[in-house]
mmCIF file of C-alpha atoms in Angstrom:
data_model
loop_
_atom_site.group_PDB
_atom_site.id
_atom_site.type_symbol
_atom_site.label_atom_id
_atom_site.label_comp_id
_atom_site.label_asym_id
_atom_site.label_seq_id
_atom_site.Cartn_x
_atom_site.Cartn_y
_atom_site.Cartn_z
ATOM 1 C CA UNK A 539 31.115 24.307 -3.376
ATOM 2 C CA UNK A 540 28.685 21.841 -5.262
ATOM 3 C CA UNK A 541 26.698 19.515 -2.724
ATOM 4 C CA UNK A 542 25.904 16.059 -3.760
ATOM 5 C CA UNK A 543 22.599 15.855 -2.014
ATOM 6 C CA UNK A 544 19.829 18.168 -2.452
ATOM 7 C CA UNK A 545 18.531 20.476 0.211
ATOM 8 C CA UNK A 546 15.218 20.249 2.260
ATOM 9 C CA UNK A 547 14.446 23.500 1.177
ATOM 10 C CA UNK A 548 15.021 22.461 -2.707
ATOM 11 C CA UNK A 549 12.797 19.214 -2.286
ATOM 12 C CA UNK A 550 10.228 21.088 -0.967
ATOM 13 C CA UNK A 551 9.959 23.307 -3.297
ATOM 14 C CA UNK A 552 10.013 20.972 -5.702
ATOM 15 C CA UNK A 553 7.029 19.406 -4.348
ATOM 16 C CA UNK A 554 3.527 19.386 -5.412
ATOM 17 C CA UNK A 555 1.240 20.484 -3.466
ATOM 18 C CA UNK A 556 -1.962 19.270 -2.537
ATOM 19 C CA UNK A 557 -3.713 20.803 -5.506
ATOM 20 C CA UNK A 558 -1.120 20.066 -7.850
ATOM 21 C CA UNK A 559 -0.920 16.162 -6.979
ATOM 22 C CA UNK A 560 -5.027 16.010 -7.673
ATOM 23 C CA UNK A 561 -3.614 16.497 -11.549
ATOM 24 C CA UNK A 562 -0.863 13.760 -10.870
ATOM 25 C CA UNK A 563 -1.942 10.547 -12.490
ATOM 26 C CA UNK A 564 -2.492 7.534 -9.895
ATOM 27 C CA UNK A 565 -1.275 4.127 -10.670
ATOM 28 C CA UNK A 566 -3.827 1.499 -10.480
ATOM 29 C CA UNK A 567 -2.565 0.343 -7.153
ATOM 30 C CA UNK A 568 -4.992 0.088 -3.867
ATOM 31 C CA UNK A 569 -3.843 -1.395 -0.759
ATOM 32 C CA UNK A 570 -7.007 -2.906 1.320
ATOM 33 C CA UNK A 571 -5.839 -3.001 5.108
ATOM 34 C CA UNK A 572 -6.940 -5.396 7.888
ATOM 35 C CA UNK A 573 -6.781 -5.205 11.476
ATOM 36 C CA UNK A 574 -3.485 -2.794 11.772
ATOM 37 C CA UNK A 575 -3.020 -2.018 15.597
ATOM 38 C CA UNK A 576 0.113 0.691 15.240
ATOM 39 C CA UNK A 577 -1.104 4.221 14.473
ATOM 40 C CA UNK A 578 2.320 4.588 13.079
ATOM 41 C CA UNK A 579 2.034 1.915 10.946
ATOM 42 C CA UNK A 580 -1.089 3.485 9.115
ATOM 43 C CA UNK A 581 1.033 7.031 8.732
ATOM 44 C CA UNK A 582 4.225 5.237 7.511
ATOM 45 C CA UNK A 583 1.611 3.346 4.657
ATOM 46 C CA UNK A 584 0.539 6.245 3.414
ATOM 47 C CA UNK A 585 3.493 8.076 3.362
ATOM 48 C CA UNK A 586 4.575 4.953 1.111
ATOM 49 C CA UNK A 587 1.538 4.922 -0.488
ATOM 50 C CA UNK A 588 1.634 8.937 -1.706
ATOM 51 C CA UNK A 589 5.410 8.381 -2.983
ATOM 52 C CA UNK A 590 4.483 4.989 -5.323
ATOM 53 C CA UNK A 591 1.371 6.742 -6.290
ATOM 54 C CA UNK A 592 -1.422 4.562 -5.102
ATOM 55 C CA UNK A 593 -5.183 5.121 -6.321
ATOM 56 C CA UNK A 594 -6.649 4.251 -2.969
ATOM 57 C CA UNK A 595 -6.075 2.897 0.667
ATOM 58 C CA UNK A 596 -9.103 0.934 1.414
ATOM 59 C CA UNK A 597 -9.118 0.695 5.497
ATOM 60 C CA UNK A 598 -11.240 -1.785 7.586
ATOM 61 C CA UNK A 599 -12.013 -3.123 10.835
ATOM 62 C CA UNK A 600 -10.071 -1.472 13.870
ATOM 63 C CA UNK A 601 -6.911 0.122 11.739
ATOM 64 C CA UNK A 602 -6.886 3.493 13.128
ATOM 65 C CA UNK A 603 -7.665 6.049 10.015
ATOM 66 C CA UNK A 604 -7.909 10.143 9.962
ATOM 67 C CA UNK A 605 -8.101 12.880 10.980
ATOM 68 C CA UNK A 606 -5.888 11.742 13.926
ATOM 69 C CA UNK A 607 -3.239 14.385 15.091
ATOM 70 C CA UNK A 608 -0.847 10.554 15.865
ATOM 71 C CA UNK A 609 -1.101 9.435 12.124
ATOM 72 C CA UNK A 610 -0.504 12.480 11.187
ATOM 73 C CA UNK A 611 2.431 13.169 12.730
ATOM 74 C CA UNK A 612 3.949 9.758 10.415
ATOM 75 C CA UNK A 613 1.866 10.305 7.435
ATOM 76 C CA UNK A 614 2.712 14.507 7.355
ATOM 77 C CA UNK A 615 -0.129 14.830 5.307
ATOM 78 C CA UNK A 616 0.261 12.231 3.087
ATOM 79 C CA UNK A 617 -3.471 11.000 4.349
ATOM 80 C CA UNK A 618 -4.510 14.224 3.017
ATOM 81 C CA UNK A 619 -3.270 13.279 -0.412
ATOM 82 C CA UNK A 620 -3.661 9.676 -0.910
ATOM 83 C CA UNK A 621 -7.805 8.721 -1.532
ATOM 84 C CA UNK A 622 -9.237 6.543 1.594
ATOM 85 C CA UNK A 623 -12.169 4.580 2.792
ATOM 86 C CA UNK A 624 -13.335 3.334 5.751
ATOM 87 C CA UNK A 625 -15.311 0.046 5.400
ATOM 88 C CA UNK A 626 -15.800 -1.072 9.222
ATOM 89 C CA UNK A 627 -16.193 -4.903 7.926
ATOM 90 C CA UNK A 628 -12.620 -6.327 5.426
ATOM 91 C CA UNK A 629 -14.828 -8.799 3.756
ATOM 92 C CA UNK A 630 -17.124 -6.301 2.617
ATOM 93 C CA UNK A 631 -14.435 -4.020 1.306
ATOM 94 C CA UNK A 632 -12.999 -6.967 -0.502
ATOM 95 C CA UNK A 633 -16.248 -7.722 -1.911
ATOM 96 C CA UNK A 634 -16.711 -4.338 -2.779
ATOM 97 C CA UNK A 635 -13.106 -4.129 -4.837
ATOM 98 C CA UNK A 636 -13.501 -7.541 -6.422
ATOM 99 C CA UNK A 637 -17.166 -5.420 -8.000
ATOM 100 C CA UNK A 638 -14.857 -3.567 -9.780
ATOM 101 C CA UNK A 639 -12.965 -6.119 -11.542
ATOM 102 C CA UNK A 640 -9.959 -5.672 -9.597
ATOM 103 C CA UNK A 641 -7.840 -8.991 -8.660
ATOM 104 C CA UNK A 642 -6.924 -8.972 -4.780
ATOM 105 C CA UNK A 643 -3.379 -10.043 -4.139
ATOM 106 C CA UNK A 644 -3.227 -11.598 -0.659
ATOM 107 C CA UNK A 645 1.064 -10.455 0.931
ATOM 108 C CA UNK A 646 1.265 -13.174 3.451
ATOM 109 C CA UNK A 647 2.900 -16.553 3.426
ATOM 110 C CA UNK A 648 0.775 -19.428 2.560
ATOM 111 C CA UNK A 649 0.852 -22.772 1.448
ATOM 112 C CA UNK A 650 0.550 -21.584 -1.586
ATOM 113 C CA UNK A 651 1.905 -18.521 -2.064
ATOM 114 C CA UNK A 652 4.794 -17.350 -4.735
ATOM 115 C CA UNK A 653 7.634 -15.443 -4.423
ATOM 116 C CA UNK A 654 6.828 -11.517 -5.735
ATOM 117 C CA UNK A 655 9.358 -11.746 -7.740
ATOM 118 C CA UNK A 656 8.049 -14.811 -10.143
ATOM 119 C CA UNK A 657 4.596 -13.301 -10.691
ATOM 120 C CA UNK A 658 3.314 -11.361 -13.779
ATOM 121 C CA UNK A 659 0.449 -8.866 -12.954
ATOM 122 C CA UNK A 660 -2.432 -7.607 -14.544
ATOM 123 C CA UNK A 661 -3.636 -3.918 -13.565
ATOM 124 C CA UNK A 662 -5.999 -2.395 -11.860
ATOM 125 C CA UNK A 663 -4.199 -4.436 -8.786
ATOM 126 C CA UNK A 664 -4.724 -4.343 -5.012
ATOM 127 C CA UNK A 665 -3.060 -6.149 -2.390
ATOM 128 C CA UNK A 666 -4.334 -6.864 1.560
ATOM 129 C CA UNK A 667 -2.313 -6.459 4.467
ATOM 130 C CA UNK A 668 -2.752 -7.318 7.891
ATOM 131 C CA UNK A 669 -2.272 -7.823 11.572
ATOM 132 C CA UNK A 670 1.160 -7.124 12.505
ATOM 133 C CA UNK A 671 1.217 -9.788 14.561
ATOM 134 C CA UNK A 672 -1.825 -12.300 13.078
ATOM 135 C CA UNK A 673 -1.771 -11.064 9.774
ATOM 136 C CA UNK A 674 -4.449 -11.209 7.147
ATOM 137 C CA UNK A 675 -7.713 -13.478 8.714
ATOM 138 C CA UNK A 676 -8.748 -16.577 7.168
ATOM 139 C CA UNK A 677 -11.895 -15.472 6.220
ATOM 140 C CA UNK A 678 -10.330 -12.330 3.791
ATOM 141 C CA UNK A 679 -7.531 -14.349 2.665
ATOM 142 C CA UNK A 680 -9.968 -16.895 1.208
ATOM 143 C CA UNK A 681 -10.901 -13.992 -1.069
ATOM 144 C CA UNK A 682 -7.760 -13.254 -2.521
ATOM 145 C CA UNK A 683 -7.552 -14.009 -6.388
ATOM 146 C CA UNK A 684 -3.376 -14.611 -6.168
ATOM 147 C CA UNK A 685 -0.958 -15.417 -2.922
ATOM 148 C CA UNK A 686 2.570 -13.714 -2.563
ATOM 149 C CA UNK A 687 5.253 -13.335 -0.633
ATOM 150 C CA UNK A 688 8.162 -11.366 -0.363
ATOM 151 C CA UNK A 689 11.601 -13.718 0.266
ATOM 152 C CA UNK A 690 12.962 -13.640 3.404
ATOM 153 C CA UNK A 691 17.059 -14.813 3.873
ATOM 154 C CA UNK A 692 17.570 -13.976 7.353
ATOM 155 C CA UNK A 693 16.116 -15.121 10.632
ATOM 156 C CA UNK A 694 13.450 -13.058 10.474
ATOM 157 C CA UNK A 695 10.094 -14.300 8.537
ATOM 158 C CA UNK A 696 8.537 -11.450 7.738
ATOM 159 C CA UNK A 697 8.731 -7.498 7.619
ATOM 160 C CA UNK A 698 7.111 -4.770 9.797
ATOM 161 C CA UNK A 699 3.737 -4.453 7.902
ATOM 162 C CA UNK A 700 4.042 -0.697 6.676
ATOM 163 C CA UNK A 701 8.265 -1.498 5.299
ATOM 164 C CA UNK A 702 6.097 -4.650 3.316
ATOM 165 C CA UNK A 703 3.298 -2.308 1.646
ATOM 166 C CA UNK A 704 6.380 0.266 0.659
ATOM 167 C CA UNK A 705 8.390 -2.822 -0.986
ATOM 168 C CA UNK A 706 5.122 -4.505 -2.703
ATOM 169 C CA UNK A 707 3.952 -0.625 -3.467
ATOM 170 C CA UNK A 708 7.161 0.276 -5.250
ATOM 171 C CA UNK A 709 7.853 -3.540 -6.684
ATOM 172 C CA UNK A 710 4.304 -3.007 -8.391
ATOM 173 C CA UNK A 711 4.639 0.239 -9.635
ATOM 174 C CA UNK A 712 8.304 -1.098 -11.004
ATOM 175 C CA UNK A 713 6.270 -3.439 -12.771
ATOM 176 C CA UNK A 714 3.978 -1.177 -14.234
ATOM 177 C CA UNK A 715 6.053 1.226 -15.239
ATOM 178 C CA UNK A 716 8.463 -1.108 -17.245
ATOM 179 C CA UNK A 717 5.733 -3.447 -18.405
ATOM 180 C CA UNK A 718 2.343 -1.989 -18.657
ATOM 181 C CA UNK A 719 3.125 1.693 -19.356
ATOM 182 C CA UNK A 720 6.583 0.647 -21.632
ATOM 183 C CA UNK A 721 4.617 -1.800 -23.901
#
C-alpha cells in the first residue's frame, strides 16, 4: 500500500545533521529578541528559525537562552544549529546589527507601521520581537529602520510571539527566494 505522508523514520533520515547543516547556506535573516518571558517561546523560535534558515538569533535582556534542558525540550536541538548571541542590553545589540549595515524591521503595530504584505525588502534583513505581553520597548523600537505588521481579521490583535517570528521568518525567506535569489 502507498502512504501519502512520509514516515518519521524517512524524515529523519533525510535530515541533515548538525555537521551537514554548517555547509547549508543561511539566508540573510536575523531575528533580534527582546524581553521574551516563555522558555517555550525561545525553543519554538528557533525551531522556526532552523526550518526558514536564519543567519542568527540575536537574544537580549531577560529572554531565557541555552544550554537549558526547558528550551531544549521545544527547540530539540534546533539551538544547537541556528548561530546565537547573548547581548544582556537590546539597544546595544541593535546598535551592534545596524554596524553591519543591516536595516532593523520593527513586527509590532504602530502608528506607522505597514502591512507585511505591501513592503519590498532589501537583504541582509533582521526583524525585533518582543514582550509577549508589552512587546518591543520604546526605546528599541525607536531604532528600527522600517515598521510592520502582520494583518489581523479576527478578534484577536496579535499572534503568540514565536507563531509571529515563524510567519515573518518564512514570509521573508518567500521573498527572498522569489525576488532576490530568482532575479
Amino acid at each position: 500500500m502507498h502512504r501519502i505522508k512520509r514516515c518519521n523514520d524517512k524524515l529523519k533520515a533525510d535530515r541533515p545533521t548538525l555537521q551537514e547543516v554548517k555547509f547549508i547556506p543561511r539566508l540573510p535573516i536575523s531575528i533580534l529578541l527582546e524581553n521574551i518571558r516563555s522558555v517555550h517561546n525561545v525553543g519554538s523560535i528557533f525551531r522556526s528559525a532552523d526550518g526558514f534558515g536564519a543567519e542568527k538569533i540575536y537574544i537580549t535582556g531577560y529572554t531565557p537562552y541555552p544550554p537549558r534542558e526547558d528550551l531544549h525540550k521545544t527547540a530539540l536541538g534546533a539551538e544547537d544549529a541556528v548561530p546565537w548571541e547573548y547581548i544582556e542590553n537590546p539597544i546595544e545589540a541593535a546598535k551592534t546589527i545596524k554596524k553591519q549595515n543591516i536595516p532593523l524591521v520593527l513586527i509590532e503595530q504602530t502608528n506607522d507601521s505597514q502591512s507585511i504584505y505591501d513592503m519590498d525588502f532589501q537583504f541582509p534583513i533582521c526583524f525585533i520581537v518582543g514582550n509577549e505581553v508589552s512587546g518591543v520597548s520604546e526605546d528599541l523600537s525607536k531604532l528600527a529602520d522600517f515598521q510592520i505588521e502582520l494583518p489581523m481579521r479576527g478578534i484577536k490583535q496579535s499572534l503568540n510571539v514565536s507563531v509571529a517570528v515563524g510567519v515573518v521568518g518564512y514570509e521573508f525567506c518567500r521573498y527572498y527566494n522569489q525576488n532576490i535569489l530568482s532575479s
